[in-house]
Each structure stands twice: as structure tokens, then as C-alpha cells.
Coordinates of C-alpha atoms in Angstrom, one line a residue:
Chain M
M16 CA 28.1 -2.8 52.1
T17 CA 27.6 -2.4 55.8
T18 CA 26.8 1.2 56.1
V19 CA 23.7 1.4 58.1
Q20 CA 21.4 4.4 57.5
T21 CA 18.8 5.4 60.1
P22 CA 15.5 4.8 58.4
P23 CA 13.4 8.0 58.2
P24 CA 9.9 7.8 59.7
G25 CA 7.5 5.9 57.4
A26 CA 10.3 4.2 55.5
P27 CA 8.9 0.8 54.9
S28 CA 5.8 2.0 53.0
R29 CA 7.9 4.4 51.0
R30 CA 10.3 1.7 50.0
L31 CA 7.3 -0.4 48.8
G32 CA 6.2 2.6 46.7
E33 CA 9.6 2.9 45.2
V34 CA 9.8 -0.8 44.4
I35 CA 6.4 -0.6 42.6
I36 CA 7.5 2.5 40.6
E37 CA 10.8 1.0 39.8
A38 CA 9.1 -2.2 38.5
L39 CA 6.7 -0.2 36.4
I40 CA 9.5 1.9 34.9
V41 CA 11.4 -1.3 34.1
L42 CA 8.3 -2.8 32.6
A43 CA 7.6 0.3 30.5
G44 CA 11.2 0.3 29.2
A45 CA 11.3 -3.4 28.6
S46 CA 8.0 -3.5 26.8
T47 CA 9.4 -1.8 23.8
V48 CA 12.2 -4.4 23.5
I49 CA 9.8 -7.3 24.2
I50 CA 7.4 -6.0 21.5
V51 CA 10.2 -5.7 18.9
A52 CA 11.3 -9.2 19.8
L53 CA 7.7 -10.5 19.5
I54 CA 7.2 -8.8 16.1
F55 CA 10.5 -10.4 14.9
I56 CA 9.5 -13.8 16.1
F57 CA 6.0 -13.4 14.5
L58 CA 7.5 -12.3 11.2
L59 CA 10.0 -15.2 11.3
R60 CA 7.3 -17.8 12.1
E61 CA 5.0 -16.6 9.3
G62 CA 7.7 -15.7 6.8
I63 CA 10.4 -18.3 7.2
N64 CA 8.6 -20.7 4.7
T65 CA 9.5 -18.2 2.0
F66 CA 13.1 -19.1 2.3
L67 CA 12.6 -22.8 3.0
D68 CA 10.0 -23.6 0.3
I69 CA 11.1 -21.4 -2.6
P70 CA 14.5 -22.1 -4.1
L71 CA 16.9 -19.0 -3.8
R72 CA 17.3 -19.0 -7.6
Q73 CA 13.5 -18.3 -7.9
L74 CA 13.5 -15.8 -5.1
F75 CA 16.1 -13.8 -7.0
G76 CA 14.1 -14.2 -10.2
Q77 CA 12.9 -11.2 -12.3
R78 CA 9.2 -11.9 -12.2
W79 CA 6.8 -11.1 -9.4
Y80 CA 3.4 -12.6 -10.3
P81 CA 2.3 -14.4 -7.1
I82 CA -1.1 -15.7 -8.4
E83 CA 0.8 -17.9 -10.9
G84 CA 3.6 -18.8 -8.5
Y85 CA 6.2 -16.3 -9.7
F86 CA 7.9 -15.2 -6.5
G87 CA 10.9 -13.2 -7.8
L88 CA 11.7 -10.5 -5.3
L89 CA 14.3 -8.7 -7.4
P90 CA 11.8 -6.2 -9.0
L91 CA 10.5 -5.3 -5.6
L92 CA 14.0 -4.9 -4.1
V93 CA 15.0 -2.7 -7.1
G94 CA 11.8 -0.7 -6.8
T95 CA 12.3 0.0 -3.1
A96 CA 16.0 0.8 -3.7
L97 CA 15.2 3.2 -6.5
V98 CA 12.5 5.1 -4.6
T99 CA 14.7 5.2 -1.4
V100 CA 17.9 6.3 -3.2
G101 CA 16.0 9.0 -5.1
A102 CA 14.3 10.3 -1.9
V103 CA 17.6 10.3 0.0
L104 CA 19.4 12.2 -2.8
I105 CA 16.7 14.9 -2.7
A106 CA 16.0 15.0 1.1
V107 CA 19.5 14.9 2.6
P108 CA 21.1 17.9 0.9
L109 CA 17.9 19.9 1.2
G110 CA 17.4 18.9 4.8
I111 CA 20.9 19.6 6.0
I112 CA 21.0 22.9 4.1
A113 CA 17.7 23.9 5.7
A114 CA 19.0 23.0 9.1
I115 CA 22.1 25.1 8.6
Y116 CA 20.0 28.0 7.5
L117 CA 17.7 27.6 10.6
G118 CA 20.5 27.0 13.1
E119 CA 23.3 29.2 11.9
I120 CA 22.0 31.9 9.6
A121 CA 18.3 32.7 10.1
P122 CA 17.5 35.4 12.7
T123 CA 15.8 34.1 15.8
W124 CA 12.4 35.5 15.0
L125 CA 12.3 33.8 11.6
R126 CA 13.5 30.6 13.1
E127 CA 10.7 30.7 15.6
I128 CA 8.2 30.9 12.7
L129 CA 9.9 28.4 10.4
K130 CA 10.5 25.5 12.9
P131 CA 6.8 24.9 13.9
L132 CA 5.8 25.2 10.2
I133 CA 8.3 22.5 9.2
E134 CA 6.9 20.3 12.0
V135 CA 3.4 20.7 10.6
L136 CA 4.7 19.0 7.4
A137 CA 5.5 16.0 9.6
G138 CA 2.0 15.8 10.8
I139 CA 0.3 15.4 7.4
P140 CA -0.9 11.8 7.0
S141 CA 1.0 10.0 4.3
I142 CA -2.2 9.0 2.5
V143 CA -3.0 12.7 2.1
L144 CA 0.4 13.5 0.6
G145 CA 0.0 10.4 -1.6
F146 CA -3.3 11.6 -2.9
L147 CA -1.9 15.1 -3.6
G148 CA 1.0 13.4 -5.4
W149 CA -1.4 11.3 -7.5
V150 CA -3.7 14.2 -8.4
A151 CA -1.2 17.1 -8.7
L152 CA 2.4 15.9 -8.9
A153 CA 1.9 12.9 -11.3
P154 CA 0.5 15.0 -14.2
I155 CA 3.5 17.4 -13.8
I156 CA 6.0 14.6 -14.0
Q157 CA 4.2 13.3 -17.1
N158 CA 4.3 16.7 -18.8
L159 CA 8.1 16.8 -18.2
G160 CA 8.3 14.0 -20.7
A161 CA 8.1 10.7 -18.6
P162 CA 6.0 8.0 -20.3
T163 CA 3.6 8.2 -17.3
G164 CA 3.3 10.3 -14.2
L165 CA 3.4 7.3 -11.9
T166 CA 7.1 6.7 -11.5
A167 CA 9.8 5.9 -9.0
F168 CA 10.8 9.6 -9.1
T169 CA 7.3 10.7 -8.2
G170 CA 7.5 8.5 -5.1
S171 CA 11.0 9.7 -4.3
L172 CA 9.8 13.4 -4.4
L173 CA 6.9 12.7 -2.1
L174 CA 8.9 10.6 0.3
A175 CA 11.7 13.2 0.4
Y176 CA 9.2 15.7 1.6
M177 CA 7.9 13.2 4.2
A178 CA 11.4 12.7 5.5
L179 CA 12.4 16.3 5.5
P180 CA 10.9 17.4 8.8
T181 CA 12.7 14.5 10.6
I182 CA 16.0 15.3 8.9
I183 CA 15.7 19.1 9.5
S184 CA 14.7 18.9 13.1
I185 CA 17.3 16.4 14.2
S186 CA 20.1 18.1 12.1
E187 CA 19.2 21.4 13.6
D188 CA 19.3 20.0 17.1
A189 CA 22.7 18.5 16.3
L190 CA 24.0 21.9 15.1
Y191 CA 22.5 23.5 18.2
A192 CA 24.4 21.1 20.4
V193 CA 27.8 22.3 19.0
P194 CA 29.2 24.6 21.8
K195 CA 29.2 28.3 21.0
E196 CA 32.9 28.4 21.9
Y197 CA 33.7 26.4 18.7
R198 CA 32.2 29.1 16.5
D199 CA 33.7 32.0 18.6
G200 CA 37.1 30.4 18.4
S201 CA 36.9 29.9 14.7
L202 CA 35.6 33.4 14.0
A203 CA 38.3 34.8 16.3
I204 CA 41.1 33.3 14.3
G205 CA 39.7 35.0 11.2
A206 CA 37.6 32.3 9.5
T207 CA 34.5 33.5 7.6
Q208 CA 31.0 32.4 8.6
W209 CA 31.0 30.0 5.7
Q210 CA 34.3 28.5 6.7
T211 CA 33.2 28.2 10.3
I212 CA 30.0 26.3 9.2
W213 CA 31.7 24.0 6.7
R214 CA 35.0 23.3 8.6
V215 CA 34.0 23.5 12.3
V216 CA 30.3 23.3 13.0
L217 CA 29.4 20.5 10.5
P218 CA 32.2 18.2 11.5
A219 CA 31.5 18.8 15.2
A220 CA 27.8 17.9 14.6
R221 CA 28.7 14.9 12.3
S222 CA 27.2 12.2 14.6
G223 CA 23.9 14.0 15.0
L224 CA 23.7 14.6 11.2
V225 CA 24.3 10.9 10.5
I226 CA 21.5 10.0 12.9
A227 CA 19.2 12.5 11.2
V228 CA 19.9 11.0 7.8
M229 CA 19.5 7.4 9.0
L230 CA 16.1 8.2 10.7
G231 CA 15.1 9.9 7.4
I232 CA 16.0 6.7 5.5
G233 CA 14.1 4.6 7.9
R234 CA 11.0 6.8 7.3
V235 CA 11.4 6.5 3.6
I236 CA 11.9 2.7 3.4
G237 CA 8.9 2.0 5.5
E238 CA 6.4 4.3 3.8
T239 CA 3.5 2.6 2.2
M240 CA 0.4 4.4 1.3
A241 CA 2.0 7.3 -0.7
V242 CA 4.1 5.0 -2.8
L243 CA 1.2 2.7 -3.4
L244 CA -0.6 5.6 -5.0
V245 CA 2.1 7.2 -7.0
T246 CA 4.8 4.7 -8.1
G247 CA 2.6 2.8 -10.7
N248 CA 3.1 -0.6 -9.0
A249 CA 4.6 -2.3 -12.0
A250 CA 6.9 -5.1 -10.8
N251 CA 9.4 -4.2 -13.4
I252 CA 13.2 -3.8 -13.4
P253 CA 13.9 -0.7 -15.4
A254 CA 16.9 -0.6 -17.7
F255 CA 20.0 0.8 -15.9
G256 CA 20.5 4.5 -16.5
P257 CA 19.1 7.9 -15.3
G258 CA 15.8 7.0 -17.1
M259 CA 15.1 4.2 -14.5
F260 CA 13.9 6.8 -12.0
F261 CA 11.2 7.8 -14.5
S262 CA 9.8 4.3 -14.8
P263 CA 6.9 2.8 -12.8
V264 CA 8.2 0.5 -10.0
R265 CA 6.6 -1.6 -7.3
T266 CA 8.0 -1.3 -3.8
M267 CA 8.0 -4.0 -1.1
T268 CA 5.7 -2.1 1.2
A269 CA 3.2 -1.4 -1.5
T270 CA 3.2 -5.0 -2.5
I271 CA 2.4 -6.1 1.1
A272 CA -0.4 -3.5 1.4
A273 CA -1.9 -4.3 -2.0
E274 CA -1.9 -8.1 -1.7
M275 CA -2.4 -8.8 2.0
G276 CA -6.2 -8.6 1.7
E277 CA -6.4 -11.2 -1.0
V278 CA -4.3 -14.1 0.3
A279 CA -5.7 -17.1 2.2
Q280 CA -4.0 -17.4 5.5
G281 CA -1.3 -20.0 5.6
S282 CA -0.8 -20.1 1.8
L283 CA 2.6 -19.7 0.3
H284 CA 1.8 -16.3 -1.1
Y285 CA 0.8 -15.3 2.5
N286 CA 4.2 -16.6 3.8
V287 CA 6.1 -14.7 1.1
L288 CA 4.4 -11.4 2.0
F289 CA 5.6 -11.9 5.6
G290 CA 9.0 -12.9 4.1
I291 CA 9.1 -9.5 2.4
G292 CA 8.2 -7.9 5.8
L293 CA 11.1 -9.8 7.3
I294 CA 13.5 -8.5 4.7
L295 CA 12.2 -4.9 5.3
F296 CA 12.7 -5.4 9.1
L297 CA 16.3 -6.6 8.5
I298 CA 17.0 -3.7 6.1
T299 CA 15.8 -1.2 8.7
F300 CA 17.7 -3.0 11.4
T301 CA 20.9 -2.8 9.3
V302 CA 20.4 0.9 8.6
N303 CA 20.1 1.6 12.4
W304 CA 23.1 -0.6 13.1
L305 CA 25.1 1.2 10.4
A306 CA 24.1 4.5 11.9
A307 CA 25.4 3.4 15.3
R308 CA 28.6 2.1 13.8
L309 CA 29.2 5.3 11.7
V310 CA 28.6 7.6 14.6
G311 CA 31.1 5.6 16.7
G312 CA 31.0 4.9 20.4
N313 CA 32.3 8.2 21.8
G314 CA 30.7 10.5 19.4
A315 CA 27.3 8.9 19.8
R316 CA 27.4 9.3 23.6
R317 CA 28.5 12.9 23.4
S318 CA 25.9 13.9 20.8
R319 CA 23.2 11.9 22.6
G320 CA 24.2 13.8 25.8
G321 CA 23.7 17.0 23.9
L322 CA 20.6 16.0 22.1
L323 CA 18.3 14.1 24.3
Chain U
M28 CA 1.9 12.8 54.4
T29 CA 5.2 14.3 53.4
P30 CA 5.4 16.1 50.1
T31 CA 7.8 13.3 48.8
R32 CA 5.4 10.6 49.7
R33 CA 2.5 12.4 48.1
S34 CA 4.3 12.9 44.8
T35 CA 5.3 9.2 44.9
A36 CA 1.7 8.2 45.4
L37 CA 0.6 10.5 42.5
L38 CA 3.2 9.0 40.2
T39 CA 2.1 5.5 41.1
L40 CA -1.5 6.5 40.4
A41 CA -0.5 8.0 37.1
L42 CA 1.4 4.9 36.0
L43 CA -1.5 2.6 37.1
F44 CA -3.9 4.8 35.2
T45 CA -1.7 4.4 32.1
L46 CA -1.8 0.7 32.4
A47 CA -5.5 0.6 33.1
F48 CA -6.1 2.7 30.0
S49 CA -3.9 0.6 27.7
A50 CA -5.7 -2.5 29.0
G51 CA -9.0 -0.7 28.3
C52 CA -8.1 -0.2 24.7
A53 CA -8.7 -3.8 24.0
R54 CA -12.4 -3.6 25.0
P55 CA -14.2 -1.8 22.2
S56 CA -13.6 -4.6 19.7
D57 CA -15.2 -7.1 22.2
S58 CA -18.3 -4.9 22.4
V59 CA -18.5 -4.7 18.6
D60 CA -18.4 -8.5 18.4
A61 CA -21.1 -8.7 20.9
A62 CA -23.2 -6.2 19.0
S63 CA -22.9 -7.9 15.7
G64 CA -23.7 -11.2 17.3
A65 CA -26.9 -9.7 18.7
S66 CA -28.3 -8.2 15.4
Q67 CA -28.5 -11.3 13.3
R68 CA -30.3 -9.5 10.5
A69 CA -27.3 -7.6 9.2
I70 CA -26.2 -9.4 6.1
Q71 CA -22.4 -9.1 5.5
N72 CA -21.6 -8.7 1.8
K73 CA -18.0 -8.3 0.6
G74 CA -15.9 -8.8 -2.5
S75 CA -15.5 -7.6 -6.1
D76 CA -14.8 -3.9 -6.6
T77 CA -16.5 -4.2 -10.0
M78 CA -19.7 -5.1 -8.2
V79 CA -19.5 -2.8 -5.3
N80 CA -21.6 0.0 -6.7
L81 CA -24.1 -2.6 -8.0
A82 CA -24.2 -4.3 -4.6
L83 CA -24.7 -1.0 -2.8
A84 CA -27.6 -0.1 -5.2
W85 CA -29.2 -3.5 -4.5
A86 CA -28.7 -3.1 -0.7
E87 CA -30.2 0.4 -0.8
A88 CA -33.2 -0.6 -2.9
Y89 CA -33.8 -3.7 -0.9
R90 CA -33.6 -1.8 2.4
A91 CA -36.4 0.5 1.1
Q92 CA -38.6 -2.5 0.6
Q93 CA -37.5 -4.6 3.6
P94 CA -36.6 -2.0 6.3
D95 CA -35.8 -4.6 8.9
V96 CA -33.0 -6.2 6.8
A97 CA -29.6 -4.4 7.0
I98 CA -27.0 -5.2 4.4
A99 CA -23.4 -4.1 4.9
V100 CA -21.5 -3.9 1.6
T101 CA -17.7 -3.6 1.3
G102 CA -15.3 -4.0 -1.7
G103 CA -11.7 -5.2 -1.7
G104 CA -11.7 -7.5 -4.7
S105 CA -13.2 -10.8 -5.6
G106 CA -10.2 -12.7 -4.0
T107 CA -10.7 -10.7 -0.8
G108 CA -14.5 -11.6 -0.7
I109 CA -13.9 -15.3 -1.3
A110 CA -11.1 -15.4 1.3
A111 CA -13.6 -13.8 3.7
L112 CA -16.2 -16.4 2.9
I113 CA -13.7 -19.2 3.5
N114 CA -12.7 -17.5 6.8
G115 CA -16.4 -17.3 7.7
T116 CA -16.6 -13.6 8.2
V117 CA -19.2 -12.8 5.5
D118 CA -22.6 -14.1 4.5
I119 CA -22.3 -13.3 0.8
A120 CA -19.1 -13.0 -1.2
N121 CA -19.3 -11.0 -4.5
A122 CA -17.0 -12.3 -7.3
S123 CA -16.5 -11.1 -10.8
R124 CA -15.1 -14.5 -11.6
E125 CA -15.9 -18.1 -10.8
M126 CA -14.2 -19.6 -7.7
K127 CA -11.0 -21.4 -8.4
D128 CA -10.7 -25.2 -7.6
G129 CA -8.1 -24.3 -5.0
E130 CA -10.4 -21.9 -3.2
I131 CA -13.3 -24.4 -3.2
E132 CA -11.0 -27.0 -1.6
Q133 CA -9.9 -24.5 1.0
A134 CA -13.5 -23.7 1.8
R135 CA -14.4 -27.5 2.1
A136 CA -11.4 -28.0 4.4
K137 CA -13.0 -25.5 6.7
G138 CA -16.4 -27.2 6.4
I139 CA -18.0 -24.6 4.1
E140 CA -19.7 -25.7 0.9
P141 CA -19.7 -22.6 -1.4
V142 CA -22.9 -22.2 -3.5
E143 CA -22.7 -20.1 -6.7
H144 CA -25.4 -17.6 -7.8
L145 CA -25.1 -15.9 -11.2
V146 CA -26.5 -12.4 -10.6
A147 CA -25.5 -10.3 -13.6
I148 CA -23.3 -10.1 -16.7
D149 CA -20.5 -7.6 -17.2
A150 CA -19.0 -6.6 -20.5
L151 CA -15.3 -5.8 -20.0
A152 CA -14.5 -2.7 -21.9
I153 CA -11.0 -2.0 -23.4
I154 CA -10.4 1.7 -22.9
V155 CA -7.8 4.3 -24.3
N156 CA -7.4 8.0 -24.1
P157 CA -9.8 9.9 -26.5
A158 CA -6.7 11.4 -28.3
N159 CA -5.5 7.9 -29.3
P160 CA -6.3 7.3 -33.0
V161 CA -6.6 3.5 -32.5
D162 CA -10.2 2.4 -32.3
R163 CA -10.3 -1.4 -32.9
L164 CA -8.3 -4.4 -31.9
T165 CA -8.5 -8.2 -32.1
I166 CA -8.1 -10.5 -29.1
D167 CA -4.7 -11.6 -30.6
Q168 CA -3.5 -8.0 -30.7
L169 CA -4.7 -7.4 -27.1
A170 CA -2.8 -10.5 -26.0
D171 CA 0.3 -9.3 -27.7
I172 CA -0.1 -5.8 -26.2
F173 CA -0.6 -7.0 -22.6
T174 CA 2.2 -9.6 -22.7
G175 CA 4.6 -7.0 -24.1
R176 CA 5.1 -8.6 -27.5
I177 CA 3.8 -5.3 -29.0
T178 CA 5.3 -2.3 -27.2
N179 CA 4.7 0.7 -29.6
W180 CA 1.4 2.1 -30.8
Q181 CA 2.9 2.5 -34.3
E182 CA 2.5 -1.3 -34.8
L183 CA -1.2 -0.9 -34.4
G184 CA -1.6 2.1 -36.6
G185 CA -1.3 4.7 -33.8
D186 CA 1.4 7.3 -32.8
D187 CA 5.1 6.4 -32.5
A188 CA 4.9 6.1 -28.7
L189 CA 5.5 3.5 -26.0
I190 CA 2.3 1.6 -24.9
I191 CA 1.5 2.2 -21.3
L192 CA -0.3 -0.9 -19.8
V193 CA -2.8 -0.3 -17.0
S194 CA -4.4 -3.2 -15.1
R195 CA -6.2 -3.9 -11.9
E196 CA -4.3 -5.5 -9.0
T197 CA -4.0 -9.3 -9.0
N198 CA -6.7 -9.7 -6.2
S199 CA -9.2 -8.3 -8.7
G200 CA -11.6 -10.8 -10.4
T201 CA -11.4 -8.5 -13.4
H202 CA -7.6 -9.1 -13.6
V203 CA -8.0 -12.9 -13.4
Y204 CA -10.8 -12.9 -16.0
F205 CA -8.7 -10.6 -18.4
L206 CA -5.7 -12.9 -17.9
D207 CA -7.7 -16.1 -18.8
E208 CA -9.8 -14.7 -21.6
V209 CA -7.6 -12.1 -23.3
V210 CA -3.9 -12.6 -22.3
R211 CA -4.3 -16.4 -22.7
K212 CA -7.1 -16.1 -25.2
G213 CA -9.3 -18.6 -23.3
D214 CA -6.7 -21.3 -23.9
S215 CA -5.7 -22.9 -20.7
S216 CA -2.5 -24.4 -22.3
I217 CA -1.1 -20.9 -22.8
K218 CA 0.9 -19.9 -19.7
D219 CA 1.6 -16.2 -20.7
I220 CA 1.3 -13.6 -18.0
F221 CA 1.1 -9.8 -18.0
A222 CA 4.2 -7.9 -19.1
P223 CA 6.3 -6.8 -16.1
Q224 CA 5.9 -3.2 -17.0
T225 CA 2.1 -3.4 -16.5
M226 CA 1.0 -0.9 -13.9
L227 CA -1.3 -2.5 -11.3
M228 CA -3.8 -0.1 -10.0
P229 CA -5.5 -0.5 -6.6
S230 CA -8.9 0.7 -7.9
S231 CA -11.1 1.2 -11.0
V232 CA -10.6 5.0 -10.5
G233 CA -6.8 4.4 -10.7
I234 CA -7.3 3.0 -14.1
T235 CA -9.7 5.6 -15.5
S236 CA -7.6 8.5 -14.2
E237 CA -4.4 7.2 -15.8
I238 CA -6.3 6.6 -19.1
Q239 CA -7.8 10.1 -18.9
R240 CA -4.4 11.9 -18.6
N241 CA -2.1 9.6 -20.5
P242 CA -2.7 9.6 -24.3
H243 CA -0.6 6.4 -24.7
A244 CA -2.2 4.3 -22.0
I245 CA -4.5 1.3 -22.5
G246 CA -6.5 -0.5 -19.9
Y247 CA -9.6 -2.4 -19.2
D248 CA -12.6 -2.0 -16.8
G249 CA -16.2 -3.1 -16.3
L250 CA -18.5 -1.3 -18.8
G251 CA -20.4 0.1 -15.9
Y252 CA -17.4 2.2 -14.8
V253 CA -16.5 3.7 -18.2
T254 CA -17.3 7.4 -18.6
E255 CA -17.3 9.7 -21.6
H256 CA -13.7 10.7 -20.8
E257 CA -12.3 7.4 -22.0
K258 CA -12.6 5.9 -25.5
L259 CA -14.0 2.4 -26.0
I260 CA -12.2 0.0 -28.3
A261 CA -14.2 -2.3 -30.7
V262 CA -13.0 -5.8 -30.2
A263 CA -13.1 -8.8 -32.6
R264 CA -12.4 -12.5 -31.8
D265 CA -10.0 -12.6 -34.7
A266 CA -9.1 -10.5 -37.8
A267 CA -11.9 -12.2 -39.8
S268 CA -14.7 -11.5 -37.4
T269 CA -16.6 -8.2 -37.0
Y270 CA -15.4 -5.6 -34.5
V271 CA -18.0 -5.0 -31.8
L272 CA -18.2 -2.2 -29.3
P273 CA -19.2 -3.2 -25.7
S274 CA -22.8 -2.4 -24.7
V275 CA -25.6 -3.9 -22.7
Q276 CA -27.0 -5.1 -26.1
S277 CA -23.8 -6.7 -27.4
G278 CA -23.0 -8.2 -24.0
A279 CA -26.5 -9.8 -23.7
D280 CA -26.5 -11.3 -27.2
G281 CA -23.0 -12.6 -26.9
S282 CA -21.6 -10.7 -29.9
Y283 CA -19.1 -8.8 -27.7
P284 CA -16.2 -11.3 -27.0
I285 CA -15.2 -10.2 -23.6
A286 CA -18.2 -10.5 -21.3
R287 CA -18.4 -12.5 -18.1
G288 CA -20.7 -13.5 -15.3
L289 CA -20.9 -11.7 -12.0
Y290 CA -21.5 -14.0 -9.0
M291 CA -22.5 -14.1 -5.4
Y292 CA -21.3 -17.0 -3.3
T293 CA -22.9 -18.2 -0.1
A294 CA -21.7 -20.7 2.5
G295 CA -24.2 -23.6 1.8
E296 CA -27.7 -23.0 0.2
P297 CA -28.9 -19.7 1.6
T298 CA -31.8 -19.6 4.0
G299 CA -34.1 -16.9 5.5
S300 CA -33.3 -13.2 4.7
I301 CA -30.2 -14.1 2.6
A302 CA -32.2 -16.4 0.3
D303 CA -35.0 -13.7 0.0
F304 CA -32.3 -11.1 -0.9
I305 CA -30.7 -13.2 -3.7
A306 CA -34.1 -14.2 -5.1
W307 CA -35.0 -10.5 -5.3
I308 CA -31.7 -9.7 -7.0
V309 CA -32.2 -12.2 -9.8
G310 CA -35.8 -11.1 -10.1
P311 CA -37.1 -8.2 -12.3
A312 CA -36.5 -5.4 -9.6
G313 CA -32.9 -6.4 -9.0
Q314 CA -32.1 -6.9 -12.7
Q315 CA -33.5 -3.4 -13.5
I316 CA -30.8 -2.0 -11.3
V317 CA -28.2 -4.1 -13.2
A318 CA -29.3 -2.4 -16.4
D319 CA -29.5 1.1 -14.8
L320 CA -25.8 0.8 -13.7
G321 CA -24.5 -0.1 -17.2
F322 CA -24.1 -3.9 -16.5
V323 CA -25.9 -6.5 -18.6
P324 CA -29.1 -8.1 -17.0
L325 CA -29.6 -11.8 -16.9
P326 CA -31.9 -13.2 -19.5
Q327 CA -35.3 -13.5 -17.8
E328 CA -37.1 -16.8 -18.7

């Protein structure tokens, strides 16, 4: 480019300021990526021995009893899966329905009251919710007929309520981003409000809703303190059937939290706990990647333009 | 200065401030290190959750007598305390079990020679809900229950209900002691482990609260932690022996089969204030506190 602009007075120093600012902004943006990369490298360095030193057959064994060298991860994977699936089954329908009510049906004044209240729920520390679950929710579950109150379902219920604010706020934003003309057009050709919501608004907000669900799942998988208190921490694979949600299970996160304090640094058990961390990292990564894939290139950009 | 330039300068200042602040965040930990280095008299004491109330009571009573000696007590489990001793972060590790050979080797590899001090005896109580009709069990039956060979209370003369197993986490010395002496009946050739459905509780309170609200749960805990809301089970070595309830008396005379030593470990022979503290603990004043908290005092010769 050869276009020459006449430099305004004081240009050199201004350009220096811009260069510094630009560098700082790049640094701020890049730091997130660098930190994620560093975390991954650290997990890999500490955890890779899990997959090198323990035969795969043993890693997929059914017993987790690390102090005697049983490193079967299957019960922990099943535990995390049960708690997560349960939480998603509860939180996703509830969250999206609540978002539809807030965004499409509730009068504005009610919406102004409800939205901040829902966000308060997000601010409650998970250990507090976990304690409540342990003291109040577990006895209720036991009275409903479960052999003990500390079950996968108890964990799912708590985690569902922890993920709800995320799912509701993001879904509601996604619905809000659907242009008003869509609704007007639909209503104008004679569709009822329900038909408009179900056939027009929800499909149009699809990509945002998928992001809401995926972020909710991410919150659920990574939660630790609440599940440590209420899921019973039994490294057991319950018999397949609906009853499996009402058995005690041990999740991957709770295992790391409960056992990290005891291990000698550099021991195999220590490596395996980092290996579990690595698996959790990969699961979250896959969930995010799937979210991006499901949303699709065009949709993602459009909804992101509307959302953020 | 033009308005644009001023806002640029302000933004730069704000960003620099952010950076300076985030760099400043690293500092408090440095100053803490410096502080703990300066006050050499604070004895760091960490480990067994079974012993944490006992250790706190000792620290408090000793402080009243020797106001210039500060003792910081934390729990976390015997394994945690021993790991801290190996890593050189504590002066005294509390353990409700003896150190394992592997742990002693790890300590020696770091140039630490752990020295064991027996400080009290603990009778391990087997507890059930007061509504449970079962009131006595043999070690064999306990081993069958906790390995999952017996899964219904009916087989033990109780209700027709699934047995809910409650245990401490694997980092607890109580867990390891129970594994060795009850699940494996003190026979090192037996390689049985806890049944997979055993619920592992992060604390003593986790065990007692589950026992209190679940009529079909069975668990174990140090005698000092048992309250009137749980029922004690009388235990016999085998069906031919007498069934004995845990108490300070039955723990001290050896008639109760599941009693164990509580230990303190130091890195090398203790000196100075640490040696004085341990000598006071095994003396009459320290052992009176042991008895007061429901543990079994050492025989005084």
C-alpha cells in the first residue's frame, strides 16, 4: 500500500501508545489459550504414566481400590455418567421451559423480578448446596424408598439446580435474539402462540439452546464438592435398570478431591489421579467440540452475533 | 493533550494496573512463608482425623501451661499427615496406624528418619442404628459383611433388608486398620478388600450421620466419636469367645478385640519444645485428656 496519510500532530507518541495497548490486548487474549495449553501439558506430564504403566485391561477393571493397587476406572466413569445423565435429564427440560416462560410468556414486570432471582441461584457456592443436599435432600430420598439417601439421583438433583441458572439465562438470551418479525409473521398467518413458540422461535434459537445445554453439561461434569457430599462415594457399578440412579456411586471429580491429599507425590496413585483429571479434561473438550459441531458454522456465527 | 490521547493514556494506565495487581497476588504467600520462618516456636501438627480432637485438646491444655509454645493442629487423615512429614511440611504427624514400610522408605529417600511415639490407645467401635435388632457379631461375620459375602441383615438375625456399608475414606488410618484387622482378620495372607458398594465417607461425622438416619447401615468409628444416637455392637474374636462391648476398660485390658495404638511421628528424635510436648502427652496430664475424650490411656508404669 502506498497511500500516504498526513500524520496528525503528536502522531509518533500516539502510535507508540497504540502499539502498547494492542500488545496488552493480544497478551490478555492469548493468556487464556496459553494457560489452557499449560494446564493440558501439566496434566499430560503428571498423568500420562497412568496409561503407560497400567495395562488397559486393568484400567477398564471393575474395582477402584488404589491403596491395594486396584486402578479400575470403570466404576468412576459409570458414576460420573449416571450423575451427569440424571442431572441433564432434569435440568434441560426444566431450564428450557423456564426460559420459554421468561422470554415468551411472562409479563415484563415478572420477568424483571424472576431473572435476577435465578441468577442468585448461580451465586450459591456448591459446597453450601452440597451441605443442604446432605442434611435436607438425602433423608427425603431415603424416605422415598431408596436403600440410602446418598445416591446418584441425589447428586443429579443438586447438580441440575446448579446448572439451571446457566441453562435458563443462555436459553433466554437465545430466544431474545430471535427477531420479532419471526413471531409477528407466524402469528399473522394464523398460528397460535404455542405453535409460534414450538415451530418458529425454538428452531430459530436452536444454536443458542445447544450452547446453553452444553455449558450446563460442562458445569455438571466438573462439579466436585456437592457430589462428594451426597453421592455416597461407593466405587460400585450398579445393576443396569432404573434402580441404578438410586444407588451410591463415586464420581471422578469426588475421587480426585477425596484422595489427592493422601498420595505421595510421584507415586502411581498420584499419577492415576492426574490421569483421571486428563480424562475429565478430554470429556469437557469433547462436549465443547460437539457443541460447536452441532451448532454448525453459520448458525454459530449468527447466534453469537445476536448473543455476545 | 487531546481527548483521544488522554483516554489512550487512561486505558494504558488501567491495563498496567491490572497487570501490576495480578502480579501482586503472588506476594501474600511469600510473606506467610517469611512469617512462619520467623516464629520457630509454632509446632506444626497434622494427620489422623480420629486424633484431631485429642490433638486439639492436648494443644490447648499445653498452651495454657506453656504460653510461649504455639501448636497448629490440622486433620486430613493419617496418610495425609505422614505424607506431610515425608514432604517436610510438619513437625509431628498424627497417625492412627503404624507407618507402612513403603512410607518409611519414601521418608528415608528424602533424608528423614521417622521416629514413632505411642501416645494413646483407641478402641474401634462397630456401630449401627439404635432401631437395628442385631447387637453382637464375631470378627468372621464382620469380615463377611464388609466384603459383601453377607448382604442381608436377615442372615444375622435382623430385618429382611439390604446391609448398607459405611466406611471412612482410604486415606484414613481407621480404614487401613479396619481392613487389616477385621476385613482380613489380622491375617496378612488374606487379600480381601471392602465390597465395592461400601460408601466411603470423608469424615467421622459422615459415618455417624448416615448411621443415625439409616436403620440398615453399619459402620465403624473411634470409640471417642460414638454418641448415644448410635448403637454399639459387642464383638467376639470367634463364635466360641465372649462378646465384649468397647469401652476404656475393655480397650485397656485387651478383652475388646478391635483396639489399636494411636501414634505421633517426628522426623528424627525430637528435640527442644517438640520433645517437651510429647513427653507431656505420654505423662499423666496428657493421658488424663485421653481418658476424658473417650480414648484409652496408655498403661502408666
